Structure formats: C-alpha cells, structure tokens
Amino acid sequence: MKSVLILGALSDIAQATAHRFAQAGHHIIFAARRIERLDAIVRDFEIRYKDKPEAVAFDALDCDGHRHFYEVLSTKPDVTICVFGALGDQKEEEKDFSKARCILDTNYSGAVSILHVVAADYEMRKAGVIIGVSSVAGERGRQSNYIYGGAKAGVTAFLSGLRNRLYPSGVHVMTVKPGFVRTAMTEGVKLPPLITATPEQVAADIYKAYEKKRDVVYTLWVWRYIMLIIRVIPEFVFKRLKM
Amino acid sequence: MTTQKLTNWGHYPSIDTAVLRFQWVDQVRELLSQTETLIPRGMGRSYGDSSLFATVLDTTRFNKFLAFDEETGALTCQAGVTLAETLKLFLPRGWFIPVTPGTKFVTLGGAVAADVHGKNHHKEGSFCDHVLSLDVMKADGEVITCSAQQNPDFFETTRGGMGLTGIILHVTVRLRRIETAYIRQEIIPAGNLDGIMKLFEESADWTYSVAWIDCLANGEKMSRSIMMRGEHATLDELETAQQKKEPLSLPPRSQLNIPCMLPGFLLNSTSIRLFNSLYYHRHPKSMTKEVIGYDPFFYPLDSIHHWNRIYGRRGFTQYQVVFPMENSRKGLYALLDKISQRGLGSFLAVLKLFGPQGGIISFPRQGYTLALDFPISPRHLNLLNELDEITLKYNGRLYLAKDVRMSTYMFNRGYPHADRFKERIRQWDPRGKFASLQSQRLGVSL
C-alpha cells in the first residue's frame, strides 16, 4: 500500500484527489494549516476506506519549518501531491504589495520550499512521485489575474526543471494544469459549464495520469487545446484583449 | 456567496436567493452572525417553499461521515450527507435506512426537518423515531445536543420543525441490519377504495405497504387500486443465481433523463386517464409475488432524473393529506369524488396507512394518507381550495414538506400543537434568524 502526502488538504481538489487515491487503496496523509478542520475528514475516510489517514499541521508560508515538517512525518510518503494555492484578489494586490507577496509566496515560494525538501529525500531514495498542481493561468499572463498567473507560471517552470533534475534518479514529477474548476476557491465566479470541471473530474484526471506516469496533464483535457490557441495569439493582439 | 434563481422540486415558486455555503462548523457561526435571516436547505426536495428564502444556507457540502458503531448500527454524520450516499456505503455492508421517503436524494438534516415517513410508518414510525441524537446550532450560535432523552423539548420541536429551530449539524441515526439488497414483494389489485383499505388492514404485519390509486376512473372503476407490500428478502428467499452470488449489491438500473421542461399540454386528463389505465392493467388480476431490488421498490422515480420536468414550466405541487382513522374512509371518498367530478386527476396518487406519531409538529398521525400531484394552474388551485374544505371537515391536515399554498387557518386547524410550536420557536429564536417563505405564510415567522 502506497502512502500519499497531500499538502493543502482542505481544498476541494485536494479532498476529491484524496478520495480517488484512497479508493485505489492508498494510505493518505493530510497536511493543512487549520488542522482542526481535518478531524471530520479523517473520520470520514476511516469509515469509507477502512484505513485511518494521518493529519499533520502544515503551513505553506512557514518555509523555514518545511524541513522539520518533513523530517518528523511518521510515514514517509511514496507520493507527494502539492495542491495548496490561493487565488486572491487581483485588484487588491495591484494596490497593496503585501497582498501580492502573499499570493506569490503561497503559490510559488511555498511550493519551491517544500518540494525541494521532498525532492532531496526522493532523490536519495531513488523513488517517489511528486505531483504539483499549477494552473492554465500560468501559460500566459492576462490582465484579470496576472499576479496569480505569474506565480503559477513560476510553478510550472519549477516543476519542469524539477522533473528534469529528478529524472535520472527514477523519480517522476507530474505537472497538473487545471482550467476552470467549480470549487470553494471559485465561489461566486461565473464559469462556463461546458469547460468547467468538478473537483471529482480533476481528481479522476490526476489519478489516471499518475497511473500512466504522464508529465503534464490538463484538466479538463480540452484546456490543452484552448491554451494552445491562447499561446499562439500574437502579443500585439493579446495586449488589446480584455480577458 | 452566490445569487441565483432557486426553486424546489415542484418548480414553484422560483425566487432569487443569495446562497451561502459551508464546509466547517466555524464557518456556520460566522455566516449566522453576518446574516439577519436565512433558512437552511439540503437537496431542495420539498415540493414547495419550505426551504426557500431571500438567503439560503446550503448544507450539502457539510457531508462527512463521522462515526459508525458496527454493533448497534448507530451512524453519526454531518447533516448534509444524503440517504443515497449512506446507502451506497452501507448497503454493501448489510445496513439499510430505517425509514426512507420515496427518494434517496435528501439529506439527513432534511429527513429530520421534515420528519419524513416511508412505507413502514404503521409499524416503525417516522425517521426521527430512529434518530438517537442531533446537534443543532441555534440562532445565537450555541450548539445544543438533543434527543428524546436529552433536551427533549428541543428535539420534539426540531423533528418536523422545517429547519426553524436552527441549523442541524450532526445526526446520529440507527441503521437497520439486512441480509440482502432485495425485497420480497406482493402486488395485489383491488377494485375500489374499500377493497384497498381492507388490504391495508390485512397487511398490518407486513413491514412495507403502499397503494397506488387511479383517481380518474369513473363509475364502477372508481378508485381501483394496486397494493404493493414487501419485506426485506432473506438470503434463502433470493431466487436467481445472480442474486445469490451478490446478495448485497444490485445490478445497475437503467436511468432515464428528462432533458428539459416538457410542454404543459402533455399532462392532461386524457393522457393521465390513459396512463392510469395502462398502469392498472399491467398487473394480472390476482396477486403477483416477486423478489425485486430495493432501489425500484423504494425509489421508483429516482431512476427518471428530473421527472418533475414532465409538469412543464408552470410547476406542480402535491396535496398530501392525512385523516384520523375514524374519518379516513369518508374523507378519502369525498376527496376522490371531488377530483373525479372535476376531471382534474393526478397519475401519482399514493395511499399509505400511518400508525401513531410522536413529536408536536410532525405530519403523520394514525389514519390514512393520500398524496396527489397537481400542476399549478388556476383550475387546479381552485380544486385544492375545495379539497381543503373536505380536509377541514374530516379533521385532516396537510404535509408541510409538500405544501406551497396552505393557509394559516388550515395549518392551525390541522396541527393542534401549532401554538406551542410557534411559542417555542419565538423563545429560542426571538429575533427571527430562521424563516422560510412557508413559515412566513403560515404565521410561524414574522
């Protein structure tokens, strides 16, 4: 039975993904900042899957504490899924750099910090899978969310480099790029139903891709082609758009 | 928070609401303090306006299983867990819901708030008779634990209290042990109402019983009916090799989907008469015995997704009445007579026999209950007013979870403890934190 560490366990995508892996018989280690909220989830999983998951405190922003966090894990995970992130409020962040910095740190620096700790362990063991959840927002910065997009662009490049570094050690790094997903994070945002995924669909896509050891997976699949088109728009046209 | 058009199962009324959602208990407290008035809402399977208001608290994301006792079958969950989810997880382990309504797509919180009943009320009471404990967050944010023994007044007011005592957070219900996922069923036709009532009396020892009535047939065929009674099938009652091989799982059932609102004219007295005739005659003249899956027995309509769309855009309502035992025969005959006279029948006319009932505001009482679906139209609403007169005459009452147009007067006459109910709500929620369109219409909320 493989064990799976989920960093940022309270989000909808994280929970759906945890269900998917647990259904397949994996042992789950939930890591989140507000650990008291994990209690109900742990009890739910224990009843459903007859395997008691672990719950540990984890703060994406406490980069200095990440090494210690990983060292004291009672079970070292075979798979690490990095799914924490924050969408934020673009308009606020434009005016107030401390808010922008928080988005950058939560989405990018936090991921770099913890994944380097995990990578070091996996590189030494010559085994392990790292799944990093980035976003299609990182493919091209657009006026409505380029701070979040910028951070995610960083995550995508980072994961790509990490994949490159760890390949000789037999450690697999997978990049997940969700498009629109209906979650608590996108509550109140109008999303076109046909191309918007549910957390369960994202989880199913992640698991399928994990089994096939894919490098980059878009969820829903159609976003691969949407972003192909978006990327190809020449800059002198793109800069005029109101996306 | 999102603003959207919300409607319940009857598609009437449809109102703009602000929908609040939560996953964690601390969020609820915060949402409560920020909102002046709201109503909790589960799956929205009530037919009318019971869980509709300008602000609605969606409980469906608060849906984790918390504890299960393998010895006693006591299951504790967050109130947003549905009966469907519960069955999916526990039926394969040999457990069933003790009292289930005609759809499994309701939350446990909703089942408590409406104190739902099923085909086994005459023997096993309503849902809350099997609830061991509830945690409810009151208007002031305090969470109270209640049951028949602990804070019994609060429990008694919450059961069937349509969400007006507070937000039901956790429900502990005792599941029942079963050997198989199958039901041993008998189907018996009866020529008229007297015949079917006699069958109910004869079926007193059967756990489950329900009858369908053709309420449009005239003359001799008036109120011809079909009784369906059942018991959980034991292992040795299973018939086919497939059933015996996997007694606790069902073969997948074909699902239909009504993709859009159907035009209103499709459901008229002619088409309904035709349906009724076909339905009555599909069963042979004498008794049929068979072993069928629990899903088609308990949830015949759940496999037709969005079946409520067949009533079209105008929407529909259900007139569900219960008469005290001594008036049941006269009351039912009077209702069926009136409906037949007006030629405005319903193809879903369901009759059940209730036993005695607990609680102060729950719908069932010892006697017969008849449920009829009607489209919303001026003619039908007039008919319902005429049916009200009959209901009042025979001391009957209407089911809040199905109602959308009952008057305050009907409510007060039908529910002898209505005043006590209102008093207690005012006592625990002096500022009217919880209210629905229905509770305002019935004079329970200001």
XYZ file of C-alpha atoms in Angstrom:
689
model
C 0.000 0.000 0.000
C 1.454 3.304 -1.070
C 1.151 6.386 1.071
C 0.227 9.749 -0.337
C 1.013 13.104 1.275
C -1.451 15.823 0.357
C -0.168 19.334 1.003
C -3.067 21.764 1.265
C -5.547 19.068 2.182
C -8.576 21.264 2.871
C -9.245 22.409 -0.692
C -11.957 20.801 -2.806
C -9.482 19.463 -5.345
C -7.291 18.075 -2.581
C -10.192 16.248 -0.962
C -11.502 14.837 -4.230
C -7.989 13.668 -5.107
C -7.551 12.119 -1.676
C -10.809 10.191 -2.179
C -9.602 8.924 -5.536
C -6.292 7.700 -4.175
C -7.936 6.194 -1.097
C -10.444 4.366 -3.289
C -7.458 2.820 -5.041
C -6.165 1.570 -1.698
C -3.555 4.187 -0.847
C -2.876 5.448 2.671
C -3.431 9.197 2.980
C -1.500 11.800 4.980
C -3.440 15.061 5.131
C -1.375 18.214 5.660
C -3.098 21.551 6.235
C -2.710 24.713 8.233
C -6.037 24.546 10.037
C -5.543 21.094 11.407
C -8.742 21.161 13.499
C -10.709 21.092 10.255
C -9.057 17.824 9.290
C -10.765 15.896 12.078
C -14.057 15.378 10.223
C -12.205 14.415 7.037
C -10.071 11.840 8.838
C -13.151 10.274 10.426
C -14.957 10.227 7.089
C -12.077 8.473 5.343
C -11.690 5.943 8.126
C -15.339 4.923 7.784
C -15.282 4.853 3.998
C -11.970 3.215 3.287
C -11.245 1.274 6.461
C -7.772 2.826 6.628
C -7.161 5.608 9.101
C -5.469 8.573 7.426
C -2.976 10.786 9.234
C -3.426 14.513 9.807
C -0.439 16.834 10.219
C -0.095 20.594 10.542
C 1.488 22.296 7.554
C 1.856 25.973 6.721
C 2.867 26.744 3.134
C 4.172 30.131 4.220
C 6.384 28.797 7.021
C 9.249 27.915 4.673
C 11.805 27.715 7.470
C 9.763 24.990 9.083
C 9.346 22.791 6.000
C 12.437 20.667 6.537
C 11.407 19.876 10.089
C 7.844 19.223 8.969
C 9.020 16.539 6.564
C 11.570 15.035 8.930
C 9.031 14.354 11.647
C 6.461 12.671 9.390
C 5.919 9.237 10.872
C 5.217 7.800 7.441
C 7.401 8.981 4.577
C 5.109 9.276 1.571
C 5.618 7.466 -1.710
C 3.624 10.142 -3.495
C 3.539 13.856 -2.641
C 0.772 15.991 -4.036
C 1.303 19.721 -3.756
C -2.119 21.276 -4.133
C -2.149 24.347 -1.902
C -2.726 27.689 -3.527
C -4.576 30.951 -3.237
C -6.427 32.829 -5.944
C -6.525 36.161 -4.136
C -7.960 39.398 -5.429
C -6.072 40.877 -8.370
C -7.329 44.414 -7.847
C -6.302 44.466 -4.190
C -2.898 43.013 -4.980
C -2.233 45.662 -7.617
C -2.528 48.328 -4.944
C -1.007 46.552 -1.988
C 2.238 44.675 -2.491
C 1.989 42.792 0.810
C -1.115 41.076 -0.540
C 0.618 40.347 -3.833
C 3.629 38.971 -1.980
C 1.330 36.637 -0.050
C -0.014 35.237 -3.333
C 3.497 34.803 -4.684
C 4.704 33.137 -1.505
C 1.700 30.888 -1.081
C 1.591 29.676 -4.653
C 5.251 29.760 -5.629
C 7.783 30.092 -2.813
C 5.895 27.714 -0.551
C 5.818 25.084 -3.287
C 9.512 25.540 -4.118
C 10.449 25.258 -0.477
C 8.559 22.102 0.455
C 9.107 20.341 -2.852
C 12.874 20.808 -2.566
C 12.736 19.094 0.809
C 10.725 16.215 -0.633
C 12.875 16.082 -3.765
C 16.044 15.694 -1.709
C 14.548 12.699 0.089
C 13.185 11.098 -3.076
C 16.465 11.689 -4.953
C 18.331 9.866 -2.214
C 15.817 7.006 -2.113
C 15.705 6.897 -5.928
C 11.956 6.503 -5.740
C 8.829 8.569 -5.387
C 6.303 10.611 -7.327
C 5.735 14.340 -6.985
C 2.502 15.809 -8.321
C 2.411 19.593 -8.494
C -0.827 21.410 -9.191
C -0.190 24.532 -11.232
C -2.801 26.232 -13.461
C -3.516 27.219 -17.042
C -3.366 30.763 -15.693
C 0.395 30.331 -15.744
C 0.553 29.840 -19.523
C 0.122 33.482 -20.314
C -0.385 36.491 -18.059
C -3.659 38.254 -18.659
C -4.919 41.478 -17.194
C -7.539 39.923 -14.920
C -5.214 37.687 -12.879
C -1.559 38.037 -13.788
C -0.254 38.046 -10.235
C -1.713 34.607 -9.559
C -0.855 33.715 -13.170
C 2.720 34.869 -12.671
C 3.119 32.747 -9.565
C 1.681 29.725 -11.364
C 3.927 30.365 -14.358
C 6.764 30.076 -11.876
C 5.361 26.831 -10.512
C 5.084 25.333 -13.998
C 8.688 26.190 -14.890
C 9.868 24.991 -11.481
C 8.123 21.634 -11.841
C 9.514 21.227 -15.318
C 13.043 21.844 -14.049
C 12.474 19.538 -11.100
C 11.250 16.819 -13.450
C 14.425 17.274 -15.452
C 16.662 17.139 -12.332
C 14.990 14.078 -10.821
C 14.572 12.002 -13.985
C 17.985 10.272 -13.669
C 17.021 9.186 -10.117
C 13.848 7.472 -11.318
C 11.665 9.986 -9.530
C 8.656 11.131 -11.509
C 7.340 14.710 -11.385
C 3.927 15.406 -12.849
C 2.506 18.867 -13.578
C -1.259 19.274 -13.343
C -2.790 22.285 -15.061
C -6.454 22.749 -14.202
C -8.539 25.133 -16.263
C -11.811 26.329 -14.764
C -12.875 24.252 -11.782
C -16.024 24.685 -9.701
C -14.716 24.848 -6.135
C -14.921 26.914 -2.981
C -11.996 28.933 -4.375
C -14.035 29.962 -7.428
C -17.246 30.528 -5.493
C -19.165 33.407 -6.978
C -17.169 33.433 -10.221
C -19.197 32.859 -13.377
C -17.685 29.878 -15.179
C -18.916 28.417 -18.496
C -20.343 24.998 -17.597
C -19.107 23.069 -20.646
C -15.427 23.670 -19.947
C -15.592 23.844 -16.157
C -14.506 20.750 -14.260
C -15.778 19.475 -10.940
C -13.189 18.604 -8.300
C -14.089 14.938 -8.886
C -13.252 15.207 -12.580
C -9.936 16.842 -11.748
C -9.182 14.065 -9.253
C -10.037 11.374 -11.805
C -7.767 13.029 -14.378
C -4.936 13.313 -11.871
C -5.208 9.675 -10.875
C -5.375 8.411 -14.450
C -2.360 10.491 -15.393
C -0.494 9.322 -12.283
C -1.061 5.703 -13.255
C 0.194 6.397 -16.756
C 3.131 8.447 -15.459
C 2.247 11.423 -17.635
C 4.401 14.541 -17.439
C 1.836 17.282 -17.967
C -1.895 16.850 -17.645
C -4.570 19.428 -18.410
C -7.918 19.020 -16.733
C -10.413 19.126 -18.400
C -8.479 17.798 -21.412
C -9.930 20.470 -23.674
C -7.809 23.098 -21.944
C -4.690 21.756 -23.627
C -6.169 22.941 -26.914
C -7.655 26.137 -25.559
C -4.223 27.131 -24.214
C -2.551 26.155 -27.479
C -4.679 28.755 -29.163
C -4.206 31.315 -26.403
C -0.428 30.906 -26.542
C -0.349 31.418 -30.277
C -2.149 34.766 -30.294
C 0.466 37.351 -31.240
C 1.328 39.781 -28.478
C 0.186 42.893 -30.383
C -3.287 41.331 -30.481
C -3.234 39.840 -26.988
C -2.326 43.112 -25.293
C -5.554 44.631 -26.628
C -7.797 41.885 -25.292
C -9.892 42.114 -22.132
C -9.551 38.558 -20.825
C -21.932 33.693 -1.639
C -23.696 33.451 -4.963
C -27.031 34.842 -6.070
C -29.135 32.551 -8.165
C -32.659 31.563 -9.039
C -33.703 28.825 -6.689
C -36.690 26.543 -6.774
C -37.626 23.278 -5.108
C -38.958 20.047 -6.536
C -42.277 21.468 -7.701
C -40.536 24.248 -9.680
C -42.875 26.677 -7.990
C -42.144 29.226 -6.704
C -38.816 30.226 -8.160
C -37.066 33.101 -6.400
C -33.770 34.966 -6.463
C -31.735 33.918 -3.483
C -28.339 34.536 -2.008
C -26.866 31.094 -1.360
C -24.342 30.673 1.433
C -22.272 27.505 1.628
C -20.130 25.983 4.355
C -17.889 23.008 4.996
C -16.733 23.656 8.550
C -18.625 24.399 11.742
C -16.715 27.616 12.480
C -17.875 28.961 9.127
C -21.528 28.452 10.109
C -21.217 30.527 13.224
C -19.659 33.333 11.218
C -22.294 33.165 8.490
C -25.060 33.202 11.098
C -23.717 36.309 12.781
C -23.388 38.101 9.442
C -26.896 37.298 8.211
C -30.136 38.693 9.538
C -32.419 35.868 8.429
C -31.896 32.680 6.485
C -33.230 29.163 6.044
C -31.060 26.033 5.872
C -31.550 23.956 2.734
C -30.456 20.457 1.805
C -31.244 18.876 -1.529
C -34.330 21.004 -2.162
C -36.656 18.012 -2.484
C -39.544 19.602 -0.660
C -42.210 20.433 -3.198
C -42.968 23.997 -2.265
C -41.370 26.863 -0.388
C -40.208 25.167 2.797
C -36.527 25.810 2.168
C -36.788 28.993 0.174
C -35.987 32.471 1.403
C -34.026 35.542 0.308
C -30.953 33.974 1.894
C -30.454 30.246 1.973
C -27.766 28.218 3.767
C -26.786 25.294 1.575
C -25.831 22.350 3.758
C -24.857 19.906 1.043
C -21.114 20.435 1.368
C -21.249 19.632 5.075
C -21.340 15.949 4.273
C -18.830 13.797 6.108
C -19.424 10.511 7.876
C -18.145 10.835 11.430
C -18.658 7.584 13.310
C -20.237 4.168 12.905
C -20.891 1.516 15.517
C -20.746 -1.926 13.869
C -22.606 -3.496 16.803
C -25.618 -1.203 17.062
C -25.706 0.315 13.578
C -25.593 3.827 15.028
C -24.284 6.159 12.348
C -23.216 9.739 13.048
C -22.857 12.129 10.124
C -22.788 15.765 9.239
C -26.316 16.725 8.266
C -25.545 17.240 4.567
C -24.939 13.526 3.996
C -27.663 12.156 1.728
C -29.594 8.909 2.080
C -28.149 7.987 -1.326
C -24.550 8.325 -0.066
C -25.442 6.394 3.067
C -26.948 3.539 1.078
C -24.006 3.493 -1.323
C -21.586 2.981 1.532
C -23.582 0.898 3.979
C -25.882 -1.311 1.954
C -22.970 -3.448 0.735
C -22.061 -3.853 4.416
C -25.544 -5.109 5.250
C -27.276 -1.997 6.579
C -30.375 -0.105 5.471
C -32.092 3.192 6.306
C -34.747 2.548 8.991
C -37.336 4.909 7.450
C -36.966 6.182 3.933
C -39.112 8.541 1.865
C -39.761 7.944 -1.840
C -36.487 9.486 -2.915
C -32.979 8.862 -1.623
C -31.784 12.274 -2.753
C -32.499 14.001 0.542
C -30.051 14.994 3.266
C -30.226 13.547 6.761
C -30.851 17.077 8.014
C -33.775 17.373 5.625
C -35.098 13.988 6.691
C -35.108 15.237 10.297
C -36.535 18.663 9.483
C -39.494 17.134 7.651
C -39.554 14.056 9.911
C -40.039 12.033 6.762
C -42.069 8.873 6.610
C -41.971 5.866 4.314
C -43.948 2.732 3.536
C -43.397 1.347 7.032
C -44.885 4.037 9.229
C -47.670 1.778 10.540
C -45.002 -0.485 12.053
C -41.918 1.630 12.519
C -42.930 5.265 12.735
C -41.166 8.192 11.127
C -37.484 8.995 10.566
C -36.932 10.745 13.904
C -38.147 7.682 15.794
C -34.812 6.188 14.779
C -32.680 9.262 15.441
C -30.551 8.798 18.533
C -29.193 12.321 18.748
C -28.902 15.668 16.973
C -26.517 18.604 17.246
C -28.251 21.822 16.266
C -26.805 25.319 16.098
C -29.308 27.801 17.486
C -29.834 31.392 16.427
C -27.285 32.645 18.955
C -24.554 30.351 17.614
C -24.694 27.940 20.515
C -24.769 24.258 19.622
C -27.284 22.141 21.501
C -27.311 18.337 21.623
C -30.796 16.913 21.775
C -32.638 13.620 21.632
C -35.732 12.004 23.094
C -33.886 11.922 26.435
C -31.651 14.992 26.283
C -33.269 18.416 25.793
C -36.409 16.569 24.681
C -38.410 19.770 24.105
C -35.853 20.977 21.625
C -35.746 17.589 19.906
C -39.510 17.426 19.737
C -39.683 20.848 18.109
C -36.850 20.156 15.678
C -38.393 16.929 14.401
C -40.634 18.053 11.596
C -39.796 21.645 12.520
C -38.739 22.523 8.948
C -35.384 23.951 9.975
C -36.878 26.666 12.140
C -35.185 25.697 15.413
C -31.725 26.087 13.963
C -29.137 24.523 11.733
C -28.967 20.784 12.151
C -25.249 19.984 12.166
C -24.922 16.331 13.140
C -27.379 13.464 13.020
C -26.991 10.096 14.730
C -29.408 7.556 13.315
C -29.675 3.827 13.921
C -29.429 1.851 10.677
C -31.181 -1.499 10.372
C -29.464 -4.797 9.592
C -30.445 -6.528 6.366
C -29.334 -9.754 4.731
C -29.850 -8.781 1.128
C -30.428 -5.794 -1.109
C -33.718 -7.328 -2.231
C -37.359 -7.034 -1.259
C -39.891 -9.818 -1.365
C -42.870 -8.068 -2.878
C -46.540 -8.863 -3.399
C -48.720 -6.848 -5.749
C -52.465 -7.128 -5.321
C -55.108 -5.228 -7.275
C -58.295 -4.019 -5.655
C -61.444 -2.862 -7.365
C -62.123 0.160 -5.206
C -61.211 2.124 -2.102
C -62.978 -0.222 0.304
C -61.062 -3.109 -1.235
C -57.704 -1.406 -0.802
C -58.428 -0.339 2.765
C -59.265 -3.927 3.599
C -55.959 -4.971 2.078
C -54.136 -2.474 4.273
C -55.775 -3.974 7.330
C -54.789 -7.443 6.198
C -51.229 -6.253 5.585
C -50.727 -4.877 9.089
C -47.926 -7.333 9.755
C -46.063 -6.536 6.566
C -43.194 -4.105 7.170
C -43.770 -2.126 3.991
C -47.055 -1.353 2.282
C -48.265 1.291 -0.137
C -51.063 1.595 -2.678
C -51.491 3.428 -5.911
C -54.975 4.696 -6.740
C -56.486 5.520 -10.095
C -58.252 8.704 -9.102
C -59.646 9.467 -12.548
C -61.606 6.295 -13.192
C -65.332 6.824 -13.126
C -68.316 4.754 -12.137
C -67.543 1.133 -11.289
C -63.861 1.535 -11.830
C -63.633 4.468 -9.419
C -60.615 4.316 -7.164
C -59.433 0.966 -8.457
C -56.039 0.495 -6.835
C -52.945 -1.608 -6.589
C -51.376 -2.579 -3.273
C -47.656 -3.204 -3.074
C -46.368 -4.765 0.126
C -42.909 -6.004 0.928
C -40.368 -7.397 3.348
C -36.581 -7.355 3.229
C -35.706 -10.622 1.481
C -33.621 -13.064 3.483
C -30.774 -14.952 1.853
C -32.860 -18.063 1.261
C -35.640 -16.067 -0.325
C -33.404 -14.982 -3.180
C -34.353 -16.507 -6.495
C -31.762 -16.119 -9.226
C -28.142 -17.204 -9.314
C -27.054 -13.605 -9.793
C -28.912 -12.527 -6.652
C -27.456 -15.336 -4.569
C -23.946 -14.656 -5.780
C -24.032 -10.996 -4.749
C -26.877 -10.573 -2.274
C -25.871 -7.102 -1.174
C -25.446 -5.383 -4.499
C -27.878 -4.642 -7.263
C -27.338 -4.869 -11.000
C -27.208 -1.350 -12.433
C -30.595 0.087 -13.184
C -31.222 1.848 -16.441
C -31.554 5.572 -15.921
C -33.711 7.931 -17.886
C -33.259 11.627 -18.047
C -35.899 14.201 -18.846
C -33.629 16.714 -20.528
C -35.833 19.782 -20.468
C -39.172 21.119 -19.365
C -41.924 19.371 -21.257
C -44.834 21.365 -22.659
C -47.706 21.577 -20.199
C -50.349 20.168 -22.518
C -48.721 16.706 -22.445
C -50.128 16.068 -18.983
C -53.871 16.438 -19.271
C -56.830 14.420 -18.107
C -56.790 12.285 -21.266
C -53.143 11.349 -21.066
C -53.418 10.746 -17.344
C -56.501 8.550 -17.800
C -54.586 6.574 -20.411
C -51.557 6.197 -18.160
C -53.723 5.111 -15.243
C -55.475 2.517 -17.353
C -52.232 1.081 -18.659
C -50.656 1.076 -15.198
C -53.605 -0.688 -13.594
C -53.748 -3.367 -16.265
C -50.056 -4.169 -16.422
C -50.509 -6.366 -13.369
C -52.581 -9.549 -13.562
C -55.958 -9.724 -11.860
C -54.692 -11.687 -8.920
C -51.661 -11.415 -6.716
C -48.123 -11.243 -8.099
C -45.196 -12.322 -5.971
C -41.658 -11.402 -6.861
C -38.247 -10.533 -5.489
C -37.050 -7.143 -6.661
C -34.158 -4.846 -5.834
C -34.532 -2.305 -3.028
C -33.962 0.538 -5.493
C -37.056 0.062 -7.679
C -39.152 -0.850 -4.606
C -38.312 2.209 -2.512
C -37.253 4.704 -5.138
C -39.314 4.015 -8.247
C -38.941 7.538 -9.596
C -35.281 8.163 -8.760
C -34.196 6.414 -11.953
C -36.007 9.049 -14.006
C -33.792 12.059 -13.464
C -35.656 15.353 -13.355
C -39.014 13.584 -13.641
C -40.528 16.782 -12.218
C -39.922 18.387 -15.615
C -42.839 16.469 -17.108
C -45.103 19.020 -15.455
C -43.567 21.755 -17.533
C -42.752 25.300 -16.698
C -45.873 26.001 -14.661
C -44.595 23.613 -11.999
C -46.637 21.376 -9.771
C -47.499 20.748 -6.171
C -48.510 17.762 -4.133
C -51.600 17.660 -1.998
C -50.756 15.207 0.752
C -53.378 14.854 3.443
C -53.803 12.537 6.408
C -57.163 11.831 8.018
C -57.687 10.486 11.510
C -58.579 6.807 11.353
C -62.280 7.254 12.176
C -62.744 9.739 9.306
C -60.415 8.176 6.768
C -62.952 6.310 4.702
C -65.371 9.207 4.443
C -62.603 11.735 3.906
C -60.899 9.742 1.176
C -64.156 9.036 -0.653
C -65.072 12.698 -0.522
C -61.697 13.762 -1.916
C -61.657 11.180 -4.685
C -65.232 12.027 -5.565
C -64.443 15.708 -5.876
C -61.372 15.079 -8.006
C -63.233 12.705 -10.275
C -66.083 15.214 -10.612
C -63.742 17.948 -11.708
C -61.866 15.599 -14.015
C -58.585 17.015 -12.768
C -56.826 13.865 -11.723
C -53.279 13.049 -10.812
C -51.483 9.985 -12.125
C -49.420 9.772 -8.985
C -51.994 9.089 -6.299
C -50.436 7.234 -3.413
C -52.163 5.853 -0.350
C -50.493 4.726 2.859
C -51.613 3.744 6.311
C -49.975 5.524 9.232
C -49.582 4.349 12.801
C -49.392 6.636 15.848
C -46.936 9.535 15.659
C -44.528 11.247 18.035
C -43.446 14.888 18.092
C -45.553 18.032 18.151
C -45.368 19.178 14.556
C -44.698 16.061 12.516
C -47.179 15.350 9.750
C -48.221 11.699 10.224
C -50.992 10.596 12.569
C -52.847 7.315 12.868
C -55.040 7.029 9.785
C -54.796 7.047 6.014
C -52.720 9.435 3.982
C -53.274 10.227 0.338
C -50.779 12.090 -1.845
C -51.808 13.640 -5.172
C -49.711 15.601 -7.658
C -51.291 18.530 -9.441
C -49.895 21.045 -11.902
C -50.051 24.663 -10.793
C -52.872 26.308 -12.673
C -55.843 28.445 -11.611
C -58.229 25.483 -12.125
C -56.089 23.194 -10.034
C -55.556 25.748 -7.292
C -59.323 26.173 -7.098
C -59.676 22.432 -6.793
C -57.192 22.435 -3.943
C -59.263 25.018 -2.123
C -62.247 22.709 -2.499
C -60.162 19.812 -1.226
C -59.193 21.968 1.759
C -62.850 22.180 2.730
C -63.077 18.414 2.743
C -59.830 18.079 4.679
C -61.092 20.503 7.319
C -64.471 18.825 7.512
C -62.874 15.497 8.373
C -60.139 16.891 10.662
C -57.325 16.130 8.294
C -54.072 18.007 7.808
C -51.544 18.680 5.072
C -47.852 17.812 4.869
C -45.623 20.874 5.160
C -42.879 19.338 3.038
C -45.245 19.118 0.070
C -47.255 22.268 0.630
C -46.933 25.581 -1.180
C -50.345 27.231 -0.688
C -51.836 26.151 2.631
C -53.372 28.980 4.649
C -52.526 29.894 8.223
C -56.034 28.806 9.161
C -55.569 25.314 7.686
C -52.243 24.994 9.474
C -53.628 25.987 12.854
C -56.663 23.735 12.485
C -54.673 20.766 11.263
C -51.855 20.904 13.804
C -53.231 21.018 17.364
C -49.810 21.948 18.756
C -49.183 24.750 16.287
C -49.314 27.357 19.038
C -46.849 25.525 21.222
C -44.588 25.133 18.215
C -44.725 28.883 17.480
C -44.103 29.752 21.129
C -41.005 27.617 21.305
C -39.608 28.964 18.034
C -40.067 32.509 19.336
C -38.419 31.540 22.597
C -35.309 30.044 21.006
C -35.151 32.439 18.078
C -36.522 35.752 19.340
C -35.025 37.784 16.518
C -36.274 35.562 13.712
C -32.908 34.333 12.493
C -34.566 31.364 10.777
C -37.509 31.828 8.451
C -38.729 30.492 5.133
C -41.374 31.659 2.694
C -43.546 28.877 4.084
C -43.024 29.760 7.732
C -43.952 33.352 6.981
C -47.028 32.278 5.035
C -48.166 30.063 7.927
C -47.673 32.762 10.519
C -44.908 30.896 12.316
C -42.296 33.509 11.472
C -42.959 37.177 11.470
